[in-house]
XYZ file of C-alpha atoms in Angstrom:
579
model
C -4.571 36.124 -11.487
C -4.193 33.788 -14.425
C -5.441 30.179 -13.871
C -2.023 29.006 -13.965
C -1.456 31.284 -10.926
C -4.549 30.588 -9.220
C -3.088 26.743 -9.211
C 0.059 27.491 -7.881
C -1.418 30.285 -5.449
C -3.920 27.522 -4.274
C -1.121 24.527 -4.022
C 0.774 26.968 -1.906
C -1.943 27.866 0.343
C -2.347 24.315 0.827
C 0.287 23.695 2.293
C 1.628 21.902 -0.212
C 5.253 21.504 -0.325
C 6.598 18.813 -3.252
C 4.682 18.006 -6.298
C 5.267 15.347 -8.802
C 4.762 15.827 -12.939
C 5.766 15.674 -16.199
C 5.216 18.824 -18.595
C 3.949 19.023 -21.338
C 1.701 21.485 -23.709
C -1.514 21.505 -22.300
C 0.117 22.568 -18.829
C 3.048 24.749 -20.006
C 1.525 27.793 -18.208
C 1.347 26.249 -15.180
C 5.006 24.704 -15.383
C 5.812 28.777 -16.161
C 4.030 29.739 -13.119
C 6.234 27.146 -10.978
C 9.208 28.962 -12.821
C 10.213 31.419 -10.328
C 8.367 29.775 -7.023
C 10.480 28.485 -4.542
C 8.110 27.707 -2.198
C 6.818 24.329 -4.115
C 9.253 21.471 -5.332
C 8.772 19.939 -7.997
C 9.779 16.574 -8.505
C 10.548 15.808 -12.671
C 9.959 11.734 -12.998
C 10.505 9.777 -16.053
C 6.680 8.439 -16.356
C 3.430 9.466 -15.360
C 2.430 6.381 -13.731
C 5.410 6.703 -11.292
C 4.595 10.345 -10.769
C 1.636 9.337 -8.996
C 3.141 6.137 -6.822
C 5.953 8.612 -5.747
C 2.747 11.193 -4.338
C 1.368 8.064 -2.759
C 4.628 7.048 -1.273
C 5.178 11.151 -0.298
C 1.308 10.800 1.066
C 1.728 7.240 3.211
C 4.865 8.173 4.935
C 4.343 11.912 5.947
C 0.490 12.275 6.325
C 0.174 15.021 3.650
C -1.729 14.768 0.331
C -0.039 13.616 -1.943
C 0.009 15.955 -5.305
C 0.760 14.885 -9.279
C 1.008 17.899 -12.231
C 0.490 16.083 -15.675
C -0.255 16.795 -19.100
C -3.330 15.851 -21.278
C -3.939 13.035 -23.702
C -0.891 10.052 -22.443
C -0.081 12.068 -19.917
C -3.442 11.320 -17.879
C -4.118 7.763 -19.184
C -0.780 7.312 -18.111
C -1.830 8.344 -14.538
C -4.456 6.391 -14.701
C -2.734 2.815 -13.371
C -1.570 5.073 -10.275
C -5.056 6.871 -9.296
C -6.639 3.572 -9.234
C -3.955 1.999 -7.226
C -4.470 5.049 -5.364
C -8.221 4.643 -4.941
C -8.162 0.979 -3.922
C -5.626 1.933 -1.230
C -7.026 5.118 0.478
C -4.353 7.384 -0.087
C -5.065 11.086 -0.560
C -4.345 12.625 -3.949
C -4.858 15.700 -6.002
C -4.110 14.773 -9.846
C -4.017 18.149 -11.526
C -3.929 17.613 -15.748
C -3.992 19.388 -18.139
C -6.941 19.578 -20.929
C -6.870 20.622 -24.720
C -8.685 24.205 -25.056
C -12.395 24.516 -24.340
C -13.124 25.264 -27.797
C -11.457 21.891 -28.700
C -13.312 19.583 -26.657
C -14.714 17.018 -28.467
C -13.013 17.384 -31.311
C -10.527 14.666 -31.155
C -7.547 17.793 -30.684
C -3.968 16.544 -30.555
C -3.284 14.923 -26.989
C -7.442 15.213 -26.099
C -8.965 12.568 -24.618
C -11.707 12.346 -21.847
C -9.959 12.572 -18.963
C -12.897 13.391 -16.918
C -14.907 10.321 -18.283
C -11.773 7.917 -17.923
C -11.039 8.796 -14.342
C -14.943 8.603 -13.087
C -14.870 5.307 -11.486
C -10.732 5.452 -10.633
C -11.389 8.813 -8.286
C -13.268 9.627 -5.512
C -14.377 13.060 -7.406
C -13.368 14.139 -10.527
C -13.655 17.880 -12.255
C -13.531 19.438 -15.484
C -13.174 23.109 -15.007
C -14.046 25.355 -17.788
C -14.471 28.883 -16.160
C -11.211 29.997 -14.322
C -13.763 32.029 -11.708
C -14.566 28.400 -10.580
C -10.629 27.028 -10.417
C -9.879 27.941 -6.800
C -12.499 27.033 -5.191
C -12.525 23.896 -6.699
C -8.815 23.272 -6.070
C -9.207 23.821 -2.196
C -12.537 21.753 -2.259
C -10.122 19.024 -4.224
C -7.937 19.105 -0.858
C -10.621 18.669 0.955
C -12.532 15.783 -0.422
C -8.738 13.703 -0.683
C -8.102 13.985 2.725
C -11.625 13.917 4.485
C -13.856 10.995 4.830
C -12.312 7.520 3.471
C -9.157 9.255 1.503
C -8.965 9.330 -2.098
C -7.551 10.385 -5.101
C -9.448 13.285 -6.620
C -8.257 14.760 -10.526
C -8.913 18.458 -11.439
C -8.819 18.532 -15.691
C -7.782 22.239 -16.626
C -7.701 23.394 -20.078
C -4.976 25.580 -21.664
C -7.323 28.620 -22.363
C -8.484 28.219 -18.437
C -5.366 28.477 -17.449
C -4.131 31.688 -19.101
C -7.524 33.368 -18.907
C -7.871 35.693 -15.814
C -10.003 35.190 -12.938
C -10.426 35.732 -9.057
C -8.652 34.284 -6.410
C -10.424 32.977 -3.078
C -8.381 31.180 -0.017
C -9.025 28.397 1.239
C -12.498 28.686 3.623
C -13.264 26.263 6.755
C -16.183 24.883 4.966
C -14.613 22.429 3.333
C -17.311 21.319 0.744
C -21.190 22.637 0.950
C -22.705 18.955 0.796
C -19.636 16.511 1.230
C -19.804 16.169 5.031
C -18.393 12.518 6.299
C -19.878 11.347 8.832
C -16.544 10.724 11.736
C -18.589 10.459 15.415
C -19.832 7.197 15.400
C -23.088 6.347 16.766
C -23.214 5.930 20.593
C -26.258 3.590 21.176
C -24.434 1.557 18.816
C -20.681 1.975 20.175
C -22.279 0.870 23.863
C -23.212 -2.528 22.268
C -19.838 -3.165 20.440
C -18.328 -2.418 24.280
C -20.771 -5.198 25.643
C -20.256 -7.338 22.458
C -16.926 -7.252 22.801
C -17.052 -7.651 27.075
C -19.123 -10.557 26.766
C -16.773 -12.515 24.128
C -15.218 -15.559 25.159
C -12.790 -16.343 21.920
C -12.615 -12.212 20.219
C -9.931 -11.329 17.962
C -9.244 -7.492 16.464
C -9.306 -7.535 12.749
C -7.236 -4.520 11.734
C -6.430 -2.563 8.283
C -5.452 0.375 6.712
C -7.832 2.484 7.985
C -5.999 2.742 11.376
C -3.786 3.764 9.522
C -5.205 6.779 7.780
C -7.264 7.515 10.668
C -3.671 9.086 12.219
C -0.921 8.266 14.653
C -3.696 8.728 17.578
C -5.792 5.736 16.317
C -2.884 3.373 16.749
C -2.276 4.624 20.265
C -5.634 3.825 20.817
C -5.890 0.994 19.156
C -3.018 -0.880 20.986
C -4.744 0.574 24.782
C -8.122 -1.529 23.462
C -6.135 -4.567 23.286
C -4.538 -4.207 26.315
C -7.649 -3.393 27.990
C -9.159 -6.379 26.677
C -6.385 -9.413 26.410
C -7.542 -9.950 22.800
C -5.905 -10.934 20.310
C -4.751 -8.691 17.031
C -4.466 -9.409 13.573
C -3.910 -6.967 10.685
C -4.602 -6.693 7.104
C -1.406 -6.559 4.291
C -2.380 -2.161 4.684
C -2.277 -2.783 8.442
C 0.861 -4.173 9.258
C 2.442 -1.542 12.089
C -0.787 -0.835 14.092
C 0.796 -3.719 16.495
C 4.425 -4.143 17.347
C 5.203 -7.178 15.359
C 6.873 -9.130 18.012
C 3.650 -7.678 21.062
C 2.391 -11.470 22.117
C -0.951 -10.102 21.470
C -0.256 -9.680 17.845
C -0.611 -13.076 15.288
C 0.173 -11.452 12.570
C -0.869 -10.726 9.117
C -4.277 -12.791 7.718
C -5.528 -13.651 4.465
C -4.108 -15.625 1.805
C -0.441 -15.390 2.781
C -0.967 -14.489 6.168
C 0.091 -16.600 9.774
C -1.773 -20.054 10.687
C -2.546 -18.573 13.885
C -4.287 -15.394 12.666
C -6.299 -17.593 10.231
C -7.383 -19.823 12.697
C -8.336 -17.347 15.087
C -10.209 -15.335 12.750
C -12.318 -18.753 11.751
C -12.865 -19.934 14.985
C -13.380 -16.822 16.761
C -16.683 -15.849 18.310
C -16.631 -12.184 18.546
C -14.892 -10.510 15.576
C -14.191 -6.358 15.661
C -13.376 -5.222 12.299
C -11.590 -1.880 12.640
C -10.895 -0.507 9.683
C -10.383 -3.219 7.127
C -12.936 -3.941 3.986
C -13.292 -8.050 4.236
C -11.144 -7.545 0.810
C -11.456 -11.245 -0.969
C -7.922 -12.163 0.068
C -8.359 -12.081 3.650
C -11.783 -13.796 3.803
C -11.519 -17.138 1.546
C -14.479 -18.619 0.723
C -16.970 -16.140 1.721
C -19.272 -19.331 3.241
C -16.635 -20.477 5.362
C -15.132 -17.127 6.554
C -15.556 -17.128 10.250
C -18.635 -18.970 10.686
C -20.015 -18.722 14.367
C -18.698 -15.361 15.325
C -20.504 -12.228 16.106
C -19.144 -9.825 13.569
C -18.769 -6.082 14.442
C -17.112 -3.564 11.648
C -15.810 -0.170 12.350
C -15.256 1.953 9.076
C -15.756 5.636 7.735
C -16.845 4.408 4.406
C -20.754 3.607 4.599
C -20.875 1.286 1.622
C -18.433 -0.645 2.654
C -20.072 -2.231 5.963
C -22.146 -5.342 4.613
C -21.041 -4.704 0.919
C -18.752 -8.244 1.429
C -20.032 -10.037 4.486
C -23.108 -9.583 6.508
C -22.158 -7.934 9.957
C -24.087 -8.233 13.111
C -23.479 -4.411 14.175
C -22.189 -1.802 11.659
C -20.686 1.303 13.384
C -19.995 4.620 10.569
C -17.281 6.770 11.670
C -13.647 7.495 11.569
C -11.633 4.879 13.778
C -10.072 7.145 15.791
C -12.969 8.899 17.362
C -14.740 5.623 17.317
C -12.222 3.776 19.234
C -11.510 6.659 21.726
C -15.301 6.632 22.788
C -14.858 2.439 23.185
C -12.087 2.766 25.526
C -13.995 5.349 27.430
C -16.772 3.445 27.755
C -15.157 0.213 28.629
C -13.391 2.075 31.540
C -16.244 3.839 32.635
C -18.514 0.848 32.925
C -15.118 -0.993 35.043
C -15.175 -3.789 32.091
C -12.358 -6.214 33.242
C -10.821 -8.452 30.448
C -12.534 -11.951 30.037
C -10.513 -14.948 31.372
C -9.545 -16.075 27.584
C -6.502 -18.590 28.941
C -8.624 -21.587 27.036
C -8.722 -19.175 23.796
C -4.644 -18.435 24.421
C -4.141 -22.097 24.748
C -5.869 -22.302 21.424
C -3.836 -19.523 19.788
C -0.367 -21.118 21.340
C -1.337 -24.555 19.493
C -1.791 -23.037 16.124
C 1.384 -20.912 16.956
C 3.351 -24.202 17.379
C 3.447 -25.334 13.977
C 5.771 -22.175 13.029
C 4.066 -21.311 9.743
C 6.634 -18.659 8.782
C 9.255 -20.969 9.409
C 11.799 -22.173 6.731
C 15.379 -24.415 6.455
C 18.680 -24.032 4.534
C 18.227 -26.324 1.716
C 21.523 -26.890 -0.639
C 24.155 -24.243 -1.310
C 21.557 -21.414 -2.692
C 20.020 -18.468 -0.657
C 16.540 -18.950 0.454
C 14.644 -15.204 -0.214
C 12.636 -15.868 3.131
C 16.175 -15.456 4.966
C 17.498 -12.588 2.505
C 14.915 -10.236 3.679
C 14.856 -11.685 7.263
C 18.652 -10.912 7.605
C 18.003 -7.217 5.665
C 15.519 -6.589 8.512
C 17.897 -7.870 11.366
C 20.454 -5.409 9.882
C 18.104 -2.745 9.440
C 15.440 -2.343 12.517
C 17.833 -0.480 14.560
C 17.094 2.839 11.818
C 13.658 2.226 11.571
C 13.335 2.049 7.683
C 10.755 2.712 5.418
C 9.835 -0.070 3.066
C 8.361 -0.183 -0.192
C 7.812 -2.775 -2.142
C 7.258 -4.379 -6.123
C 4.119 -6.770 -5.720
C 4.677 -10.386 -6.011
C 6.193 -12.952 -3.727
C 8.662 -10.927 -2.774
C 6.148 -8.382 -1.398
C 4.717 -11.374 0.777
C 7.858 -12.327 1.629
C 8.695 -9.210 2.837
C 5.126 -9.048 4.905
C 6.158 -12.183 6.265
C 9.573 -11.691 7.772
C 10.111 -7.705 7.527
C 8.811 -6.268 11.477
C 7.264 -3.180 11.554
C 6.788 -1.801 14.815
C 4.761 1.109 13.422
C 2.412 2.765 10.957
C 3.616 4.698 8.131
C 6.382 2.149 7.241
C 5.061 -0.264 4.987
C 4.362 1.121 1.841
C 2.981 -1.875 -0.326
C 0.167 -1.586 -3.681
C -2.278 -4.050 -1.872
C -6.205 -3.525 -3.762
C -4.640 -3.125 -7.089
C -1.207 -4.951 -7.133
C 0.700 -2.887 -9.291
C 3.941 -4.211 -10.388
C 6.155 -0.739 -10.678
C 4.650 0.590 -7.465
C 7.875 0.314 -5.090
C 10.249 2.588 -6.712
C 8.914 5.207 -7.446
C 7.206 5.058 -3.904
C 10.405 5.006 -2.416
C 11.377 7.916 -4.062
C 8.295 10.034 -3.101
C 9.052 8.558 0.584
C 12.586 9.685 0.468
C 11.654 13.055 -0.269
C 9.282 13.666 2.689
C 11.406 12.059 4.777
C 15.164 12.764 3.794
C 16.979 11.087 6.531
C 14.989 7.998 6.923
C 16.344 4.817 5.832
C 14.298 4.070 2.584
C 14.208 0.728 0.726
C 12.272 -0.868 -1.560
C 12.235 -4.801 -1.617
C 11.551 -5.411 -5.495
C 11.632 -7.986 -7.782
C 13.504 -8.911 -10.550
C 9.981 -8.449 -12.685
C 8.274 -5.759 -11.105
C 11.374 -3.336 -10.833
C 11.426 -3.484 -14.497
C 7.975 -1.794 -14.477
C 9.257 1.809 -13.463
C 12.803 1.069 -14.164
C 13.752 4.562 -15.368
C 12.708 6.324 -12.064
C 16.426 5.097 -11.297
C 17.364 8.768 -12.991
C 14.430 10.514 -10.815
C 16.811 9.338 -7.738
C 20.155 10.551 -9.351
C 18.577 13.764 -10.005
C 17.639 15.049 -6.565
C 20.360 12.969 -5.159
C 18.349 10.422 -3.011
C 20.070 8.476 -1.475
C 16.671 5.058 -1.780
C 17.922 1.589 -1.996
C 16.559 -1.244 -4.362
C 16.977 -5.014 -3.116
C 15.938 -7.063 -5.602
C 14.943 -10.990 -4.833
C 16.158 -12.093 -8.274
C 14.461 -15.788 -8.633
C 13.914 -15.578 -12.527
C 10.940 -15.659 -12.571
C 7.611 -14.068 -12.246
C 7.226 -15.548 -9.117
C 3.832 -15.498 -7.761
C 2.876 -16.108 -11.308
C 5.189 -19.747 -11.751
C 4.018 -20.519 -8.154
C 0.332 -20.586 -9.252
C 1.214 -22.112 -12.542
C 3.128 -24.987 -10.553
C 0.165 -25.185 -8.103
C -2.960 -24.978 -10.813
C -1.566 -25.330 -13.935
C 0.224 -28.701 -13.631
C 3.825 -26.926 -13.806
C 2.925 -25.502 -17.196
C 5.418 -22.332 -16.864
C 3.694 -20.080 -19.505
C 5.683 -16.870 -20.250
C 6.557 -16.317 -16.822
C 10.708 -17.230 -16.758
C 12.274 -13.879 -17.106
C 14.614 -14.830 -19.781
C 17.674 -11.866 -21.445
C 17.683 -10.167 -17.554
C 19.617 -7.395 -17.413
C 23.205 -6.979 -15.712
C 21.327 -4.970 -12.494
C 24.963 -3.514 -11.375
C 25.737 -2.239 -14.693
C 22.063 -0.766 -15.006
C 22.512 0.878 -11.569
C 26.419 2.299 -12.399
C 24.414 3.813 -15.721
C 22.310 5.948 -13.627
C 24.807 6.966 -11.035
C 23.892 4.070 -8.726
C 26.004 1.767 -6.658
C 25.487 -1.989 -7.733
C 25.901 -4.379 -5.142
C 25.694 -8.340 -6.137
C 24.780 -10.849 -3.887
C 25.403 -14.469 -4.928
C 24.627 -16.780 -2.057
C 24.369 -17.592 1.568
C 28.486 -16.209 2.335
C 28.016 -13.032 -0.043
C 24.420 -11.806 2.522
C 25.479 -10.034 5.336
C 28.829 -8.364 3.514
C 26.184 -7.544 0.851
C 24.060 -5.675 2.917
C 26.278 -3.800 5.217
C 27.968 -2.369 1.712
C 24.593 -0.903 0.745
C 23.614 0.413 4.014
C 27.335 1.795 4.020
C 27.181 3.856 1.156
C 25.780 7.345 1.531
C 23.721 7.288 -2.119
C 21.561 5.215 -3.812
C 22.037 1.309 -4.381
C 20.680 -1.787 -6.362
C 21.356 -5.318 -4.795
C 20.897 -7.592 -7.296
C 20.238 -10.575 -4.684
C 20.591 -13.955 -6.170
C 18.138 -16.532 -4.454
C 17.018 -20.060 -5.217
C 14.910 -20.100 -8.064
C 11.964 -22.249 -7.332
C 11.165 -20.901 -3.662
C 7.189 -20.674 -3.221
C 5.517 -18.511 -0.539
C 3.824 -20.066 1.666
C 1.615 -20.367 3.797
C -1.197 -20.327 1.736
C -4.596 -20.495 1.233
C -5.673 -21.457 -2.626
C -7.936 -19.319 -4.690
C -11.249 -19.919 -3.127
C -10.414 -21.984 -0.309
C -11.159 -21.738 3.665
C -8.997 -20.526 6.175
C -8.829 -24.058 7.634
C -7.510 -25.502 4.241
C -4.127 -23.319 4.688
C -1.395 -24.867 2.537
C 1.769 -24.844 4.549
C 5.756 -25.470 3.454
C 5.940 -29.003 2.711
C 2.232 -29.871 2.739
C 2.147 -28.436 -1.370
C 2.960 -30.601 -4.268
C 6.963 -30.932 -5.270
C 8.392 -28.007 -7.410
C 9.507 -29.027 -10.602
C 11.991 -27.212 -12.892
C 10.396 -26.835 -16.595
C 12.028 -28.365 -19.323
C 14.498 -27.586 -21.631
C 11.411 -26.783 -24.534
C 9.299 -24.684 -22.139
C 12.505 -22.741 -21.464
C 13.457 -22.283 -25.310
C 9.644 -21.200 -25.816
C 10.238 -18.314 -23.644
């Protein structure tokens, strides 16, 4: 075969289904081997960068790696923002690009650069293949590393003479890779303390994350059978939201910066902690020196380095979380481990529950984005929808008052933040799963960011829906400028907006205004009426901030909640013109 066929031979064998690229010279031969397959989709988007969200939003909501097709040069810098969004998240990828010709390398060739050195510390493996007799067994070994271990975004670099030169073809082999072997049994010596750890605890909580996740559909089951065994309370990560039915009375609900009173205050005065799955990422612990000071800490996680990399644990258990957590419960149950009495701890938990962090009032005539999205989810939870979302205060908004009652249905850029992540994420959702109920909860910023991938949705006719929170502003950016910056709103009003219906009618869209409280629920049903794709532009108040919230390098007990932060103020007339 030619390399070019090898690829496609090796993407089929795969089991690979939908891929997502943008041609261009340095992979013409593969885009002519695609030509006459029908057996792989491919998905034409209007950027690079969203090429790569849309595989991670394909990858999050069906399970599958996820799997991008770009050119060299801007092509793969442009992919760059999306494998390292990619990499901070855990989400399988293969990033296939293309690569000026052998011969050229090094030579500062039209559309070269160093793909291979660029992507090193933005991948969890990286290859530059230069002899096609190595391109299919690299490809399957690709597959392999993506999906095995802590998941990842691995990029193959191919160059144009690779890919026309002939070679052999090899199928895919159960080996997997001859020295990349994660470790997924945890240890057992090790397992039977966490079970007496965690038997013994008077005040535990369950610290959850992604990796529950991306462990599989099994690890939540199990998961939600520990805390029932046990009476403990759960909390979850921004990655993790789903593991728990958002409404179970065991559940407090997200942590971290923006995350519940209760869950913060449980994680800081617990006295047994189980980490399962979760990284102690910066905005969930605070200030590291006051981040749950008198508990026993135990962490769970398939990724060695990352167990005592952010805070010292008492007992560090390597393994996937499934298999870890299936030998727990069998343990507890074998060993007739009742559930400590933890009614003083619950009375504990119901007191921080009382002061209704989430909660929020009808001030004046505008519409609050806090009851927006709480009214889109009341309208919505019935279909089970998949969400995806910009990043900003919207996104924590949505984290906030958007249930999820399970995993695979909150598709949010958490390590990296990328503004310009929703869309296209929406769109790669949409195509694994064409009748779900897909919508991405934007902002009036971030949407901007990947704007174009509105004609990515006309194209295959997906039916994805946009609701934007339209504030203004950069939200999450004037909300720290209000809070640190003594109301000094530098660059961040979002002044010459565009008309969002007449964008959306451009593309082929329906656009759908909402202007205040009365205008909601009439809004809403009209875009869950129509049978294609729609933009609400949703009109809220402008100078909403998300709370709660613990400042930059604060404890979890100095939680800022509504009303307890300083007064917002509206910036002058000069601040305005500056913009």
């Amino acid at each position: 075969m030619t390399g070019a066929e090898i690829v496609v031979q090796a993407l089929i064998d795969q089991g690979v289904d939908t891929i997502f690229g943008y041609p261009g010279g340095a992979v013409l031969p593969i885009y002519d081997a695609l030509f006459a397959e029908g057996r792989i989709k491919h998905i034409l988007v209007r950027h690079e960068q969203a090429a790569v969200h849309a595989a991670e939003g394909y990858a999050r909501s069906s399970g599958k790696v996820g799997v991008v097709l770009v050119t060299s040069g801007p092509g793969a810098t442009n992919a760059v923002t999306g494998i390292t969004d990619a990499m901070m998240d855990s989400i399988p990828l293969v990033v296939i690009t293309g690569q000026v010709p052998t011969h050229l390398i090094g030579t500062d060739a039209f559309q070269e650069c160093d793909t291979v050195g660029i992507t090193r510390h933005c991948s969890k493996h990286n290859y530059l293949i230069k002899e096609t007799a190595r391109l299919a067994s690299a490809l399957h070994e690709a597959f392999y590393i993506a999906r095995s271990g802590r998941p990842g975004p691995v990029v193959i670099d191919i160059p144009k003479d690779v890919q026309i030169m002939r070679g052999p073809y090899a199928a895919p082999t159960a080996a997997g890779h001859k020295t990349y072997k994660p470790q997924t049994k945890g240890d057992q010596t090790a397992i039977e303390t966490a079970v007496e750890m965690l038997a013994a605890a008077e005040r535990p909580i369950l610290y959850t994350g992604g990796g529950v996740i991306n462990s599989g559909p099994h690890a939540t089951t199990l998961l939600r059978a520990l805390a029932a065994l046990t009476g403990a309370p759960v909390t979850s990560t921004l990655m993790g939201l789903g593991t728990m039915e958002h409404r179970h009375k065991q559940f407090l609900g997200m942590l971290g910066m923006h995350g519940s009173y209760e869950a913060n205050m449980a994680m800081n005065r617990c006295d047994l902690m189980l980490c399962i799955g979760a990284r102690f990422d910066d905005r969930v612990t605070g200030r590291l020196d006051a981040f749950s000071p008198h508990s026993k800490k135990i962490h769970i996680d398939i990724d060695r380095s990352s167990i005592n990399k952010t805070v010292r644990v008492d007992l560090g258990i390597v393994g996937d979380v499934g298999s870890v957590l299936e030998d727990m419960l069998a343990l507890w149950k074998a060993r007739g481990h009742a559930a400590q009495d933890l009614e003083p701890w619950w009375a504990d938990i119901a007191g921080w529950r009382a002061r209704d962090c989430f909660g929020f009032k009808q001030q004046g005539p505008a519409l609050l984005p806090q009851k927006a999205i709480q009214r889109l989810w009341e309208k919505t939870r019935d279909q089970a929808p998949i969400i995806s979302t910009e990043v900003g205060q919207h996104q924590m908004w949505a984290a906030q008052h958007f249930g999820f009652d399970a995993p695979n249905k909150w598709l949010t850029s958490g390590g990296l933040g990328t503004m310009g992540y929703g869309l296209p994420a929406a769109i790669g959702a949409q195509l694994a799963n064409p009748g779900a109920l897909v919508i991405d909860i934007a902002g009036e910023a971030s949407i901007q960011m990947n704007i174009q991938e509105l004609g990515t949705a006309t194209q295959y006719r997906l039916p994805v829906k946009i609701f934007i929170i339209n504030n203004e502003y950069m939200g999450m950016v004037r909300q720290w400028q209000e809070l640190n910056h003594g109301g000094r709103y530098s660059e961040s009003y979002s002044d010459s907006l565009p008309d969002f219906v007449k964008l959306a009618e451009a593309y082929g869209w329906k656009g759908i205004t909402i202007n205040g409280p009365d205008d909601l629920d009439a809004g809403i049903d009209a875009m869950l009426a129509h049978d294609g794709p729609v933009v609400v532009d949703c009109r809220v108040t402008k100078l909403a901030n998300c709370f709660p919230m613990i400042p930059s390098g604060a404890a979890h007990t100095d939680m800022m909640l509504e009303g307890e932060a300083p007064p917002t103020s509206e910036p002058d007339e000069d601040a305005k013109a500056l913009v």
